[in-house]
Amino acid sequence: MDLLEFVRGCTFDDFLLTPQCGVLPRRDPHLVDLSARFSRRIVLRRPIVSANMDTVTRAAMAIVLAEEGGLGIVDRGFRSGDIGPQIAEIATVKRTQHGVIADPHSIAETQTVDEARRLMMRTRVGTLAVVDDHRRLRGLLTERDVRFVPAGVAVEARMTPRARLVVHEGPVALPDAERIMVERKVKKLPLVAADGTLIGLITAKDLIKQARHPFATRDGRGRLRVGAAVGATGDYLERAVEVVRAGADVIVIDIAHGHSLVMERALRDVRSRCPDVDIVAGNVATGEGARFLLDRGADAIKVGIGPGGGCSTRLTTNFGVPQVEALVRCRQAIGEAVPLIADGGIRRDGALAQALLFGGDTVMLGSAFAGTDEAPGEIVQKSVVVPESQKVVQVPFKVFRGMASIGAVRDRLDIEDSEPGEVEAIGAEGIEVSVPARGSARTVIHDMLKHLCSAISYGGATSLAELQRSFQADPARYLVKLSGAGRTESFQR
Ligand code: XMP
């Protein structure tokens, strides 16, 4: 079968998949391998990424995504040159969980309990390492040690001295640390070098958090991973350097038309300043576009021109490629060289499975997450007429907007510095809509994963990778192209 010819002009709702003989014993996301390559060096246990949009991904969303095994990309929807707010979001995610705290907050034994209390409050940390001038461990000081103690008392008088602590010399694997802490009945395990210098701290609280989220996406230090978006003009280079310094695990150079000379320059510049971090580039929708980004060193490619729920690019420019055709074109052009991110247009969980079969290694979702508690923005009550009874009821909604919508662009522009004409005629390529509020993103993700496991079962496979392999090897076995009536029967409810 010539897959590209078969899918020309088509998108998700044009197809069903033929059920195969089921071999999966249980459709349980805890038991089915759903892992996927996100970029050259990052593997996710769940193939789900939240979109870098200012009504979708800030720290709260990125934390849930990473805890659940996916990844959040914090948007760049802040004013040009104003990098601090994006850094703060990245830092919040990186502070949420630790395996080993590599650089614990510390205090000297000669300082006062009052100073310790202020440091604890400012850093929101409950345990300080007490160190000497050479950063050698002298003791630990906890919130409890300083409670109700007069301000001027010295730290030395209240700390638990090193001699009474359980201390580990050298680095340690987390399971070994856990064993030591259980055996010795301690909640904190400081790590020191041979000369007594403090090199890390492990806390029971962090180990418990790690165990609670067994599929979480973590970096080498046990912290949650997070991505950060930058543009290709303006402050992009400074922003890229700063987000990496703040701990971002991947940079996403995200512009509407990624197959372009501005992207070429941005990729080259960001790569030269941030050589050690994966760089995702996009968006493209053609084989030539994907090849262009691959040849210029992208570590993953974001695919999708105009399928998104907040997009109006196709309406305003008439350019774009139906998303299934775009995915097939890109996959055929670059093979397995780097992963593809299927970005936009996934409005039902069935389309999520399709996106992963037609070429996406992972999927990026915007509108699907926009109504959740973790998405930025307030809930607004709107009056809605119930068709059956004609009664008016109040329904909670949240705002979702394309990043090229008038509102989003205006918020990014520094209105005082812009030309009046610039503010009036923005040339928007996005829209603003309200989406129903739908509870926690965690529940939405769990639902998606269950449905994905069911799709794997219907597809006759035991893992996501196996289903992708058997689809790619013989797409004709799976693909049903729908008639108008078939589509109505399938998707209209
Ligand atoms: P969904 O369908 O999941 O898509 O909401 C999310 C993706 O939509 C893209 N996006 C835009 N595309 N104009 C566009 O043409 C816009 O204003 C816009 N804002 C977001 C983006 O790729 C996102 O991940």
Short mmCIF file of N, CA and C and ligand atoms in Angstrom, two decimals, residues 51-53 254 283 302 304 306-313 343-347 364-368 400-405 429-431, ligand 1:
data_model
loop_
_atom_site.label_atom_id
_atom_site.label_comp_id
_atom_site.label_asym_id
_atom_site.label_seq_id
_atom_site.Cartn_x
_atom_site.Cartn_y
_atom_site.Cartn_z
N ALA A 51 0.88 21.48 25.54
CA ALA A 51 1.32 22.49 24.58
C ALA A 51 1.87 23.74 25.27
N ASN A 52 2.85 24.35 24.60
CA ASN A 52 3.43 25.60 25.10
C ASN A 52 2.50 26.75 24.72
N MET A 53 1.42 26.86 25.47
CA MET A 53 0.45 27.94 25.24
C MET A 53 0.17 28.59 26.58
N ASP A 254 9.76 27.27 18.88
CA ASP A 254 8.41 27.08 18.34
C ASP A 254 7.96 28.31 17.58
N ASN A 283 6.97 24.66 13.82
CA ASN A 283 6.26 23.50 13.30
C ASN A 283 6.42 23.38 11.79
N LYS A 302 8.45 19.08 15.62
CA LYS A 302 7.04 19.26 15.94
C LYS A 302 6.27 19.43 14.63
N GLY A 304 2.66 19.99 12.57
CA GLY A 304 1.28 20.46 12.61
C GLY A 304 1.21 21.92 12.18
N GLY A 306 -1.72 24.30 11.51
CA GLY A 306 -3.13 24.66 11.44
C GLY A 306 -4.18 23.69 11.95
N PRO A 307 -3.82 22.51 12.53
CA PRO A 307 -4.90 21.64 13.00
C PRO A 307 -5.44 22.00 14.39
N GLY A 308 -4.74 22.89 15.09
CA GLY A 308 -5.03 23.13 16.51
C GLY A 308 -6.38 23.76 16.76
N GLY A 309 -6.90 23.50 17.97
CA GLY A 309 -8.20 24.02 18.36
C GLY A 309 -8.25 25.55 18.41
N GLY A 310 -7.11 26.19 18.65
CA GLY A 310 -7.10 27.65 18.73
C GLY A 310 -6.52 28.29 17.48
N CYS A 311 -6.41 27.51 16.39
CA CYS A 311 -5.73 28.01 15.18
C CYS A 311 -6.70 28.58 14.18
N SER A 312 -6.25 29.63 13.50
CA SER A 312 -7.02 30.08 12.35
C SER A 312 -6.12 30.25 11.13
N THR A 313 -4.90 29.69 11.19
CA THR A 313 -3.94 29.82 10.09
C THR A 313 -4.54 29.39 8.75
N ASP A 343 1.46 17.52 16.80
CA ASP A 343 1.01 18.70 17.55
C ASP A 343 -0.28 19.28 16.97
N GLY A 344 -1.37 19.10 17.73
CA GLY A 344 -2.61 19.80 17.39
C GLY A 344 -3.66 18.92 16.75
N GLY A 345 -4.92 19.31 16.98
CA GLY A 345 -6.04 18.67 16.30
C GLY A 345 -6.55 17.40 16.97
N ILE A 346 -6.02 17.07 18.16
CA ILE A 346 -6.47 15.84 18.82
C ILE A 346 -7.62 16.19 19.75
N ARG A 347 -8.83 15.95 19.28
CA ARG A 347 -10.02 16.40 20.02
C ARG A 347 -10.72 15.25 20.71
N MET A 364 1.18 16.27 21.23
CA MET A 364 1.11 17.51 22.01
C MET A 364 -0.34 17.99 22.00
N LEU A 365 -0.84 18.32 23.22
CA LEU A 365 -2.25 18.67 23.36
C LEU A 365 -2.40 20.05 23.98
N GLY A 366 -3.29 20.84 23.40
CA GLY A 366 -3.58 22.16 23.95
C GLY A 366 -4.99 22.19 24.51
N SER A 367 -5.98 22.24 23.61
CA SER A 367 -7.37 22.41 24.06
C SER A 367 -7.81 21.30 25.01
N ALA A 368 -7.29 20.11 24.83
CA ALA A 368 -7.70 19.00 25.70
C ALA A 368 -7.39 19.28 27.17
N PHE A 400 -9.51 29.56 26.45
CA PHE A 400 -8.41 28.93 25.71
C PHE A 400 -8.17 29.78 24.48
N ARG A 401 -6.90 30.14 24.26
CA ARG A 401 -6.65 30.99 23.09
C ARG A 401 -5.39 30.55 22.36
N GLY A 402 -5.44 30.69 21.04
CA GLY A 402 -4.26 30.43 20.22
C GLY A 402 -3.19 31.43 20.59
N MET A 403 -1.93 31.00 20.45
CA MET A 403 -0.83 31.91 20.81
C MET A 403 -0.68 33.02 19.79
N ALA A 404 -1.34 32.88 18.63
CA ALA A 404 -1.32 33.97 17.64
C ALA A 404 -2.67 34.67 17.61
N SER A 405 -3.48 34.47 18.65
CA SER A 405 -4.76 35.19 18.72
C SER A 405 -4.49 36.63 19.12
N GLU A 429 -3.56 34.90 13.82
CA GLU A 429 -3.75 33.58 13.21
C GLU A 429 -4.23 32.61 14.26
N GLY A 430 -4.95 33.14 15.23
CA GLY A 430 -5.47 32.27 16.28
C GLY A 430 -6.76 32.85 16.82
N ILE A 431 -7.52 32.03 17.53
CA ILE A 431 -8.79 32.51 18.07
C ILE A 431 -8.85 32.24 19.57
P1 XMP B 1 -4.88 21.60 20.13
O1 XMP B 1 -5.75 21.14 18.99
O2 XMP B 1 -4.45 20.47 20.97
O3 XMP B 1 -3.58 22.21 19.43
O4 XMP B 1 -5.51 22.71 20.89
C1 XMP B 1 -2.54 22.80 20.14
C2 XMP B 1 -1.54 23.41 19.17
O5 XMP B 1 -2.11 24.48 18.41
C3 XMP B 1 -1.05 25.28 17.89
N1 XMP B 1 -1.37 26.71 18.09
C4 XMP B 1 -1.70 27.59 17.13
N2 XMP B 1 -1.78 27.44 15.80
N3 XMP B 1 -2.45 29.71 15.59
C5 XMP B 1 -2.15 28.52 15.02
O6 XMP B 1 -2.22 28.40 13.79
C6 XMP B 1 -2.39 29.93 16.94
O7 XMP B 1 -2.68 31.02 17.44
C7 XMP B 1 -1.99 28.80 17.74
N4 XMP B 1 -1.79 28.66 19.07
C8 XMP B 1 -1.42 27.36 19.26
C9 XMP B 1 0.20 24.89 18.63
O8 XMP B 1 0.99 24.13 17.76
C10 XMP B 1 -0.36 24.07 19.80
O9 XMP B 1 0.57 23.17 20.33
#
